[in-house]
Coordinates of N, CA and C in Angstrom, one line a residue:
M1 N 0.7 -0.9 -0.1 CA 0.4 -0.1 -0.1 C 0.7 1.1 0.2
Q2 N 0.6 2.3 -0.8 CA 1.3 3.8 -1.0 C 0.3 4.5 0.1
V3 N 0.4 4.3 1.5 CA 0.3 5.4 2.1 C 0.5 6.9 1.6
E4 N 1.7 6.7 1.7 CA 2.2 7.9 2.3 C 2.3 8.7 0.8
Q5 N 2.7 8.3 -0.3 CA 2.4 9.0 -1.4 C 0.5 9.5 -1.6
A6 N 0.2 8.7 -1.1 CA -1.9 8.8 -1.3 C -1.8 10.2 -0.6
G7 N -1.4 9.9 0.7 CA -1.2 11.4 1.9 C -0.9 12.4 1.2
G8 N 0.4 12.5 0.3 CA 1.2 13.4 0.0 C -0.4 14.1 -1.0
F9 N -0.5 13.1 -2.0 CA -1.5 13.7 -2.9 C -3.2 13.9 -2.4
I10 N -3.2 13.2 -1.3 CA -4.4 14.1 -0.7 C -4.4 15.7 0.0
L11 N -3.2 15.4 0.8 CA -3.1 17.0 1.4 C -3.0 18.2 -0.2
D12 N -2.3 17.6 -1.1 CA -1.5 18.4 -2.1 C -2.6 19.1 -2.3
K13 N -4.0 18.2 -2.8 CA -5.0 18.5 -3.5 C -6.2 19.7 -2.2
I14 N -6.3 18.9 -1.4 CA -6.7 20.0 -0.4 C -6.0 21.5 0.0
K15 N -4.9 21.3 -0.4 CA -4.3 23.1 0.0 C -4.2 23.9 -1.3
K16 N -4.4 23.1 -2.4 CA -4.8 23.8 -3.6 C -6.1 24.1 -4.0
E17 N -7.1 23.3 -3.5 CA -8.3 23.1 -4.1 C -9.4 23.4 -3.0
L18 N -9.4 23.3 -2.0 CA -10.1 23.3 -0.7 C -10.8 24.6 -0.9
P19 N -11.9 25.4 -0.7 CA -12.5 26.9 -0.4 C -11.9 27.1 0.4
K20 N -11.3 28.4 0.7 CA -10.8 29.1 1.8 C -11.9 29.4 2.5
H21 N -13.4 29.6 2.6 CA -13.6 29.6 3.6 C -14.1 28.2 5.0
F22 N -13.1 27.3 4.5 CA -13.2 25.9 4.9 C -12.0 26.6 5.7
H23 N -12.5 26.9 6.9 CA -11.4 27.4 8.3 C -11.2 26.0 9.1
Y24 N -11.9 25.1 9.3 CA -11.5 24.4 10.4 C -11.2 23.1 9.6
H25 N -12.2 22.5 8.5 CA -11.7 21.2 8.2 C -10.4 21.6 6.5
N26 N -9.7 21.9 7.2 CA -8.5 22.2 6.2 C -7.2 21.2 6.0
A27 N -6.7 21.7 5.8 CA -5.2 20.6 5.4 C -4.7 20.6 6.6
D28 N -4.1 21.5 7.5 CA -4.3 21.1 9.4 C -4.9 20.5 10.0
H29 N -6.6 20.1 9.7 CA -7.1 19.4 10.3 C -6.6 18.0 9.8
A30 N -6.7 17.7 8.9 CA -6.6 16.5 8.3 C -5.2 15.8 8.7
L31 N -4.4 16.5 8.7 CA -2.8 15.9 9.4 C -3.3 15.5 11.1
D32 N -3.9 16.7 11.5 CA -4.2 16.2 13.3 C -4.9 15.0 13.1
V33 N -5.8 14.6 12.2 CA -6.9 13.2 12.6 C -6.3 12.5 11.7
Y34 N -5.5 12.7 10.6 CA -4.3 11.5 10.5 C -3.3 11.2 11.5
T35 N -2.9 12.2 12.3 CA -1.5 12.0 13.4 C -2.1 10.8 14.4
A36 N -3.3 11.3 14.9 CA -4.2 10.9 15.8 C -4.9 9.4 15.5
A37 N -4.6 9.5 14.4 CA -5.6 7.7 13.9 C -4.2 6.7 13.7
K38 N -2.9 7.7 13.8 CA -1.9 6.3 13.4 C -1.6 5.9 15.2
Q39 N -2.0 7.2 15.9 CA -1.3 6.7 17.3 C -2.3 5.9 18.1
I40 N -3.5 6.2 17.5 CA -5.0 5.6 18.3 C -4.4 3.9 17.7
A41 N -3.9 3.8 16.3 CA -4.1 2.3 15.7 C -3.1 1.9 16.3
A42 N -1.6 2.4 16.6 CA -0.5 1.8 16.9 C -0.5 1.4 19.1
G43 N -1.8 2.5 19.5 CA -1.5 1.9 21.0 C -2.4 0.9 21.1
E44 N -3.3 0.8 19.6 CA -4.2 -0.7 19.6 C -3.8 -1.9 19.3
G45 N -2.3 -1.8 18.9 CA -1.6 -3.0 19.1 C -1.9 -3.0 16.8
I46 N -2.4 -2.0 16.3 CA -2.3 -2.7 14.5 C -1.2 -2.5 14.1
I47 N -1.2 -2.9 13.1 CA 0.3 -2.9 12.3 C 0.1 -3.0 10.6
G48 N 1.1 -2.9 10.1 CA 1.5 -3.0 8.6 C 0.1 -2.6 7.8
D49 N -0.6 -3.3 7.0 CA -1.1 -2.7 5.8 C -2.9 -2.0 6.1
E50 N -3.3 -3.1 8.1 CA -4.3 -1.8 8.5 C -4.1 -1.0 8.9
I51 N -2.8 -0.3 9.3 CA -2.5 0.6 10.2 C -2.7 1.6 8.9
G52 N -2.3 1.5 8.1 CA -2.0 2.5 6.3 C -3.7 2.7 5.7
A53 N -4.4 1.5 5.9 CA -6.0 1.4 5.5 C -6.4 2.4 6.5
I54 N -5.9 2.2 8.0 CA -7.1 3.2 8.9 C -6.4 4.7 8.0
T55 N -5.1 5.2 8.3 CA -5.0 5.8 8.8 C -4.9 7.1 7.3
Y56 N -5.2 6.0 6.6 CA -5.2 6.8 4.6 C -7.0 6.5 4.5
G57 N -7.2 5.7 5.1 CA -9.1 6.6 5.7 C -8.9 7.9 6.6
R58 N -8.5 7.8 7.1 CA -8.1 9.4 7.9 C -8.3 10.9 7.5
L59 N -7.8 11.1 6.4 CA -7.1 11.8 5.1 C -8.0 12.4 4.6
L60 N -9.0 11.0 4.0 CA -10.8 10.8 3.5 C -11.5 11.6 3.7
S61 N -11.5 11.8 5.4 CA -12.3 11.5 5.8 C -12.9 13.2 6.0

């Protein structure tokens, strides 16, 4: 799974294409959610492709 590449692509699109009136749900928020999901998954013992799927999904939400 190429989560890091996909994540970079998604964040780039958010930074370039998200309307400016979205003050809360922006690239910084997406990164915060991604980081929190990764930390929670690691704390729960989730590893490998499963953690990638979880964190990738958080970038899309």
